[in-house]
Each structure stands twice: as structure tokens, then as C-alpha cells.
Short mmCIF file of C-alpha atoms in Angstrom, two decimals:
data_model
loop_
_atom_site.label_atom_id
_atom_site.label_comp_id
_atom_site.label_asym_id
_atom_site.label_seq_id
_atom_site.Cartn_x
_atom_site.Cartn_y
_atom_site.Cartn_z
CA GLY A 7 -9.46 -15.83 -19.38
CA PRO A 8 -10.86 -17.28 -16.21
CA ASP A 9 -8.44 -19.24 -14.10
CA THR A 10 -9.63 -22.75 -14.94
CA ALA A 11 -9.15 -23.81 -11.22
CA ILE A 12 -11.58 -21.74 -10.10
CA GLY A 13 -13.96 -20.88 -13.03
CA ARG A 14 -13.82 -17.00 -12.88
CA PHE A 15 -11.33 -14.30 -13.14
CA HIS A 16 -10.65 -13.90 -9.59
CA ARG A 17 -11.53 -14.75 -6.21
CA GLY A 18 -11.27 -13.48 -2.64
CA PHE A 19 -10.53 -15.56 0.44
CA SER A 20 -9.08 -14.55 3.98
CA ALA A 21 -7.29 -16.63 6.63
CA PRO A 22 -6.88 -15.68 10.28
CA GLY A 23 -3.69 -17.05 10.75
CA ASN A 24 -1.79 -18.07 13.70
CA GLN A 25 -2.76 -14.97 16.01
CA THR A 26 -2.00 -16.56 19.28
CA GLY A 27 1.26 -18.24 19.23
CA GLY A 28 -0.08 -21.69 20.10
CA GLU A 29 -2.15 -23.76 17.46
CA GLU A 30 -2.30 -22.99 13.90
CA GLY A 31 -4.54 -20.68 12.41
CA GLY A 32 -7.72 -21.97 10.64
CA PRO A 33 -8.25 -22.69 6.78
CA PRO A 34 -8.88 -20.10 4.32
CA ASP A 35 -12.62 -19.39 4.15
CA PRO A 36 -13.36 -19.28 0.32
CA ALA A 37 -16.94 -17.51 1.06
CA ASP A 38 -15.20 -14.33 1.70
CA ARG A 39 -16.28 -11.57 -0.67
CA MET A 40 -15.18 -8.38 1.30
CA PHE A 41 -12.76 -8.00 -2.14
CA ALA A 42 -13.32 -8.99 -5.27
CA CYS A 43 -9.53 -9.00 -6.11
CA HIS A 44 -6.31 -8.87 -4.18
CA GLY A 45 -4.16 -8.13 -7.38
CA VAL A 46 -3.16 -9.34 -10.82
CA GLN A 47 -0.95 -12.08 -11.95
CA TYR A 48 0.10 -12.31 -15.54
CA LEU A 49 1.22 -15.89 -16.54
CA SER A 50 3.62 -15.37 -19.49
CA PRO A 51 6.61 -17.09 -20.75
CA THR A 52 8.62 -13.73 -20.40
CA PRO A 53 9.81 -13.21 -16.85
CA GLY A 54 8.41 -10.01 -15.38
CA LEU A 55 8.08 -7.76 -12.50
CA SER A 56 6.11 -8.49 -9.31
CA VAL A 57 5.11 -5.58 -6.79
CA ILE A 58 3.77 -5.92 -3.45
CA GLY A 59 1.68 -3.04 -1.63
CA ILE A 60 2.05 -3.40 2.58
CA GLY A 61 -0.26 -0.83 4.40
CA ASP A 62 -3.87 -0.49 5.29
CA SER A 63 -6.89 0.93 3.74
CA ILE A 64 -4.93 3.44 1.88
CA ILE A 65 -3.13 1.03 0.09
CA GLN A 66 -6.23 -1.60 -0.59
CA SER A 67 -7.84 1.85 -1.85
CA SER A 68 -10.98 0.48 0.07
CA CYS A 69 -13.16 3.12 -1.60
CA SER A 70 -12.04 2.96 -4.93
CA THR A 71 -14.76 1.13 -7.81
CA GLY A 72 -15.12 -2.53 -6.44
CA GLU A 73 -12.12 -1.80 -4.00
CA ILE A 74 -9.64 -2.98 -6.38
CA SER A 75 -8.93 0.52 -8.50
CA GLY A 76 -5.81 1.47 -6.08
CA PHE A 77 -2.99 3.36 -7.37
CA GLY A 78 -0.52 -0.12 -7.11
CA ILE A 79 -2.84 -2.20 -9.53
CA ARG A 80 -3.60 0.57 -11.85
CA ALA A 81 0.26 1.32 -12.35
CA CYS A 82 1.22 -2.39 -13.08
CA VAL A 83 -1.70 -2.88 -15.09
CA ALA A 84 -0.74 0.00 -17.22
CA LEU A 85 2.96 -1.08 -17.73
CA SER A 86 2.32 -4.41 -18.30
CA SER A 87 2.64 -5.81 -21.83
CA PRO A 88 3.08 -9.62 -23.09
CA ALA A 89 6.84 -8.90 -23.71
CA ARG A 90 7.01 -7.10 -20.10
CA PRO A 91 4.58 -8.68 -17.40
CA VAL A 92 4.07 -6.70 -14.08
CA SER A 93 1.79 -8.28 -11.55
CA TYR A 94 0.63 -7.05 -8.11
CA VAL A 95 -0.16 -8.20 -5.02
CA ASN A 96 -2.35 -6.34 -2.69
CA GLU A 97 -1.37 -6.94 1.16
CA GLY A 98 -3.43 -4.04 2.15
CA PHE A 99 -6.39 -4.26 4.20
CA PRO A 100 -8.80 -1.88 5.70
CA GLY A 101 -8.34 -1.40 9.68
CA ARG A 102 -4.57 -2.89 10.01
CA ASN A 103 -2.22 -1.29 11.76
CA SER A 104 1.25 -1.07 10.96
CA LEU A 105 2.08 -4.09 13.41
CA ASN A 106 -0.18 -5.91 11.39
CA PHE A 107 0.58 -4.84 7.65
CA CYS A 108 4.41 -4.72 8.40
CA ALA A 109 4.33 -8.38 9.59
CA ASN A 110 2.27 -9.60 6.95
CA GLY A 111 4.07 -7.67 4.23
CA LEU A 112 7.59 -9.06 5.62
CA TRP A 113 6.12 -12.76 5.07
CA GLY A 114 4.94 -11.52 1.74
CA ILE A 115 8.51 -10.42 0.65
CA GLU A 116 10.26 -13.72 2.14
CA ALA A 117 7.37 -15.98 0.35
CA LEU A 118 6.55 -14.05 -2.76
CA ARG A 119 9.94 -12.43 -3.57
CA PRO A 120 8.68 -9.68 -5.43
CA GLN A 121 10.68 -7.23 -7.03
CA VAL A 122 9.09 -4.27 -5.66
CA ALA A 123 7.58 -3.29 -2.40
CA ILE A 124 5.14 -0.21 -2.03
CA ILE A 125 5.63 0.41 1.80
CA ALA A 126 3.54 2.61 4.05
CA PRO A 127 5.25 4.49 7.13
CA TRP A 128 2.44 4.76 9.71
CA SER A 129 -1.53 4.07 9.77
CA GLN A 130 -4.35 6.22 11.29
CA ASN A 131 -5.45 3.14 12.70
CA GLU A 132 -3.30 3.11 16.03
CA PRO A 133 -2.72 5.64 18.82
CA TRP A 134 -2.10 9.58 17.23
CA THR A 135 1.03 9.75 19.41
CA ILE A 136 4.47 10.70 18.25
CA GLU A 137 5.89 7.73 19.99
CA MET A 138 3.29 5.41 18.31
CA ALA A 139 4.52 7.26 14.81
CA ASP A 140 8.20 6.38 15.60
CA ILE A 141 7.54 2.94 16.46
CA ALA A 142 5.60 2.65 12.79
CA PHE A 143 8.35 4.09 11.06
CA GLY A 144 10.76 2.00 12.55
CA ARG A 145 8.81 -1.18 11.39
CA ALA A 146 8.68 0.56 7.85
CA VAL A 147 12.13 0.93 7.89
CA ALA A 148 12.82 -2.72 9.02
CA VAL A 149 10.40 -3.89 6.10
CA MET A 150 12.43 -1.65 3.90
CA ASP A 151 15.71 -3.21 4.69
CA ALA A 152 14.15 -6.82 4.68
CA ALA A 153 13.00 -6.28 1.20
CA ARG A 154 16.66 -5.07 0.29
CA ARG A 155 18.15 -8.36 1.80
CA HIS A 156 15.87 -10.23 -0.55
CA GLY A 157 16.37 -8.31 -3.46
CA CYS A 158 13.49 -6.32 -3.47
CA VAL A 159 13.61 -2.76 -4.32
CA PRO A 160 11.43 -0.45 -1.23
CA ILE A 161 9.20 2.36 -2.19
CA LEU A 162 8.27 4.14 0.78
CA THR A 163 4.79 6.47 0.79
CA THR A 164 3.91 9.36 2.59
CA THR A 165 0.86 9.34 4.77
CA ALA A 166 -2.29 10.52 3.04
CA PRO A 167 -3.69 13.74 4.38
CA VAL A 168 -6.30 12.19 6.80
CA PHE A 169 -6.33 14.22 9.64
CA VAL A 170 -7.65 17.91 8.62
CA ARG A 171 -10.45 17.61 11.50
CA HIS A 172 -7.48 16.98 14.19
CA PRO A 173 -4.87 19.45 13.80
CA GLU A 174 -2.60 17.90 16.56
CA ALA A 175 -2.94 14.66 14.86
CA ASP A 176 -1.73 16.42 11.73
CA ALA A 177 1.69 17.86 12.92
CA ILE A 178 2.55 14.21 14.07
CA ARG A 179 1.49 12.72 10.50
CA ARG A 180 3.55 15.72 8.93
CA ARG A 181 6.72 14.65 11.01
CA THR A 182 6.37 11.20 9.79
CA ASN A 183 6.49 12.37 6.08
CA ASP A 184 9.13 14.66 6.66
CA ARG A 185 11.12 11.33 7.72
CA VAL A 186 10.12 9.67 4.66
CA ARG A 187 11.14 12.73 2.71
CA ALA A 188 14.51 12.62 4.22
CA VAL A 189 14.83 8.86 3.19
CA GLY A 190 13.96 9.95 -0.03
CA ARG A 191 16.63 12.72 -0.47
CA GLY A 192 19.05 9.80 0.58
CA GLY A 193 18.27 7.65 -2.12
CA VAL A 194 15.01 5.59 -1.65
CA ALA A 195 12.10 6.01 -3.82
CA VAL A 196 9.40 7.73 -2.30
CA LEU A 197 5.69 8.04 -3.62
CA ASP A 198 4.67 11.30 -2.19
CA VAL A 199 0.72 10.82 -1.89
CA ASP A 200 0.68 13.51 0.57
CA ALA A 201 1.34 15.85 -2.03
CA ILE A 202 -0.45 14.49 -4.94
CA TRP A 203 -3.67 14.54 -3.04
CA GLY A 204 -3.63 17.05 -0.45
CA THR A 205 -4.42 20.81 -0.63
CA GLY A 206 -1.28 21.72 0.81
CA SER A 207 -3.21 23.48 3.68
CA CYS A 208 -2.24 23.25 7.15
CA PRO A 209 -3.85 20.69 8.32
CA ASN A 210 -3.38 19.08 5.09
CA ALA A 211 -6.90 18.26 3.48
CA TYR A 212 -7.63 15.95 0.36
CA ARG A 213 -8.43 17.84 -2.72
CA PRO A 214 -12.20 17.90 -3.02
CA GLU A 215 -11.89 15.87 -6.43
CA TYR A 216 -9.68 12.86 -4.66
CA ASP A 217 -11.73 12.75 -1.61
CA ALA A 218 -14.04 9.67 -1.07
CA ASP A 219 -16.44 11.75 0.78
CA ASP A 220 -14.63 10.81 3.99
CA GLN A 221 -11.61 12.91 4.30
CA THR A 222 -9.73 9.77 4.78
CA HIS A 223 -9.54 7.66 1.98
CA PRO A 224 -8.78 8.28 -1.92
CA ASN A 225 -11.14 7.75 -4.44
CA ASP A 226 -10.65 6.67 -8.18
CA ARG A 227 -9.61 9.65 -9.34
CA ALA A 228 -6.83 9.94 -6.57
CA CYS A 229 -5.80 6.57 -7.13
CA ALA A 230 -5.48 7.56 -10.72
CA ALA A 231 -3.49 10.29 -10.00
CA ALA A 232 -1.13 8.32 -7.82
CA ALA A 233 -0.61 5.62 -10.44
CA LYS A 234 0.44 8.15 -12.95
CA VAL A 235 3.58 9.21 -10.69
CA LEU A 236 4.04 5.67 -9.74
CA ALA A 237 4.37 3.92 -13.27
CA PRO A 238 7.28 5.81 -14.31
CA MET A 239 9.14 4.91 -10.89
CA LEU A 240 8.44 1.15 -11.68
CA THR A 241 9.60 1.69 -15.20
CA ARG A 242 12.94 3.08 -13.77
CA ILE A 243 13.28 -0.11 -11.67
CA ILE A 244 12.50 -2.15 -14.30
CA ASP A 245 14.87 -0.51 -16.79
CA ARG A 246 17.65 -0.72 -14.11
CA GLY A 247 17.37 -5.00 -14.41
#
């Protein structure tokens, strides 16, 4: 039922935080209506699993219905039961670059202590250069290492097929995905959204049924397809204890 503290099922808020290194950031803004929900939390006497998604609008799935139909939340809702609650925290936010979401994601891991972290390795919201892609990948690996130190299992994603109109940028994106898949061969869990959503062309593009009409964001069907792949990955983590 509704949260008695706020009188409804969910509420959105934003806080600017301390971005200057000086005085403290301002208070949360309870009037923010950008998102209906940033996650789902189950209150149960049974210990469960918590998952955090770290990234930009791809993780947020800001073009899905109500901006709350992302693959992370879908997978957790599908798996959750009274005997095994699976909660989800959506750290993803449209327009963020890797510095933003890795810093916020690291805070989320340290403060919330989730059992699983889904981590994006790069963002189209920053310069489309090899140098920037290398920096972003390094940040994702640092968050992955921090997650492990806190007993949290990392899942890296590949980068979505967002550069069908920019072949040079797509070559850099594919280079990042090759690195993610190499890490996956080393034993790290990888959610390959590029393979799930893409046509396999070069430059790669969203499959028509998965495109949110902008060749940048996943739609509801795309998120459902990725959730179908993610859910068994989460199940294996749960079963390992």
C-alpha cells in the first residue's frame, strides 16, 4: 500500500549536493516531478537482495513508460517474492556523464550497501574520443572494484547502439564494448545490451522494435528484453548467497 509518511506509493525528489567543494548543497526539492519513481523497495521480515543501477539515461530508461520501466527495475520486480524480496535503486539520470554517475554510484554503494551494482562503462553525454572513452572505462572499473570491496557483485553493461549516424564515434563505442566483453571473459558478469538491442550492423543501430524513435534510447520492449536477460543473472547471484 501507500507509504504512510508521504500518503502515496512513491515520490520523486532532487538535491543539488555539494558541487563546489565549499558550502553544503541545498535541501532536497520535494516538488520535483521529473521522475515518478527512482526504484522499488520491499519491506519484508525476510532478508532480500538490493540492486543499484549506475549510469545515464540508458540505465534510467527515460524513454520508457512513465520513465520507470527500465530493465533494472523490471528484472527486480519479476524476481521478487515475499520469500525473496529484490529491491532496486535507480541512480541513473538523463544527461549525466561518467564522472557524474560514477561519483554518485560510488556514494550509493558505500551508503546503501547493495548486493549488486549494474554499472555503465561510458556515456554518449561526454566527448566522443578515445581518450574520454578510456577515462570513462577506468572510472567504471574503479566503481566495480569498490563494489567488490563492499561485498557487492558488479555487473558491467555494454554501451547501447547510439551512434548509427556517427560511424567514427561508433568505432570508439565498439572499442569500449570489446573491453567490457574481455572483462566478462575474465569472470565479471556482463549485460550485453548492445547485442540485445542492436541490429549487428556497422555502425550498429537499434532494432526498430527497440528504438524509442531517436536511435539513442531503449523503449519499453527493449527494456523488457534486457530485463529477461538480466533476471537470470540476478538469480544466479542470489543462489550463490
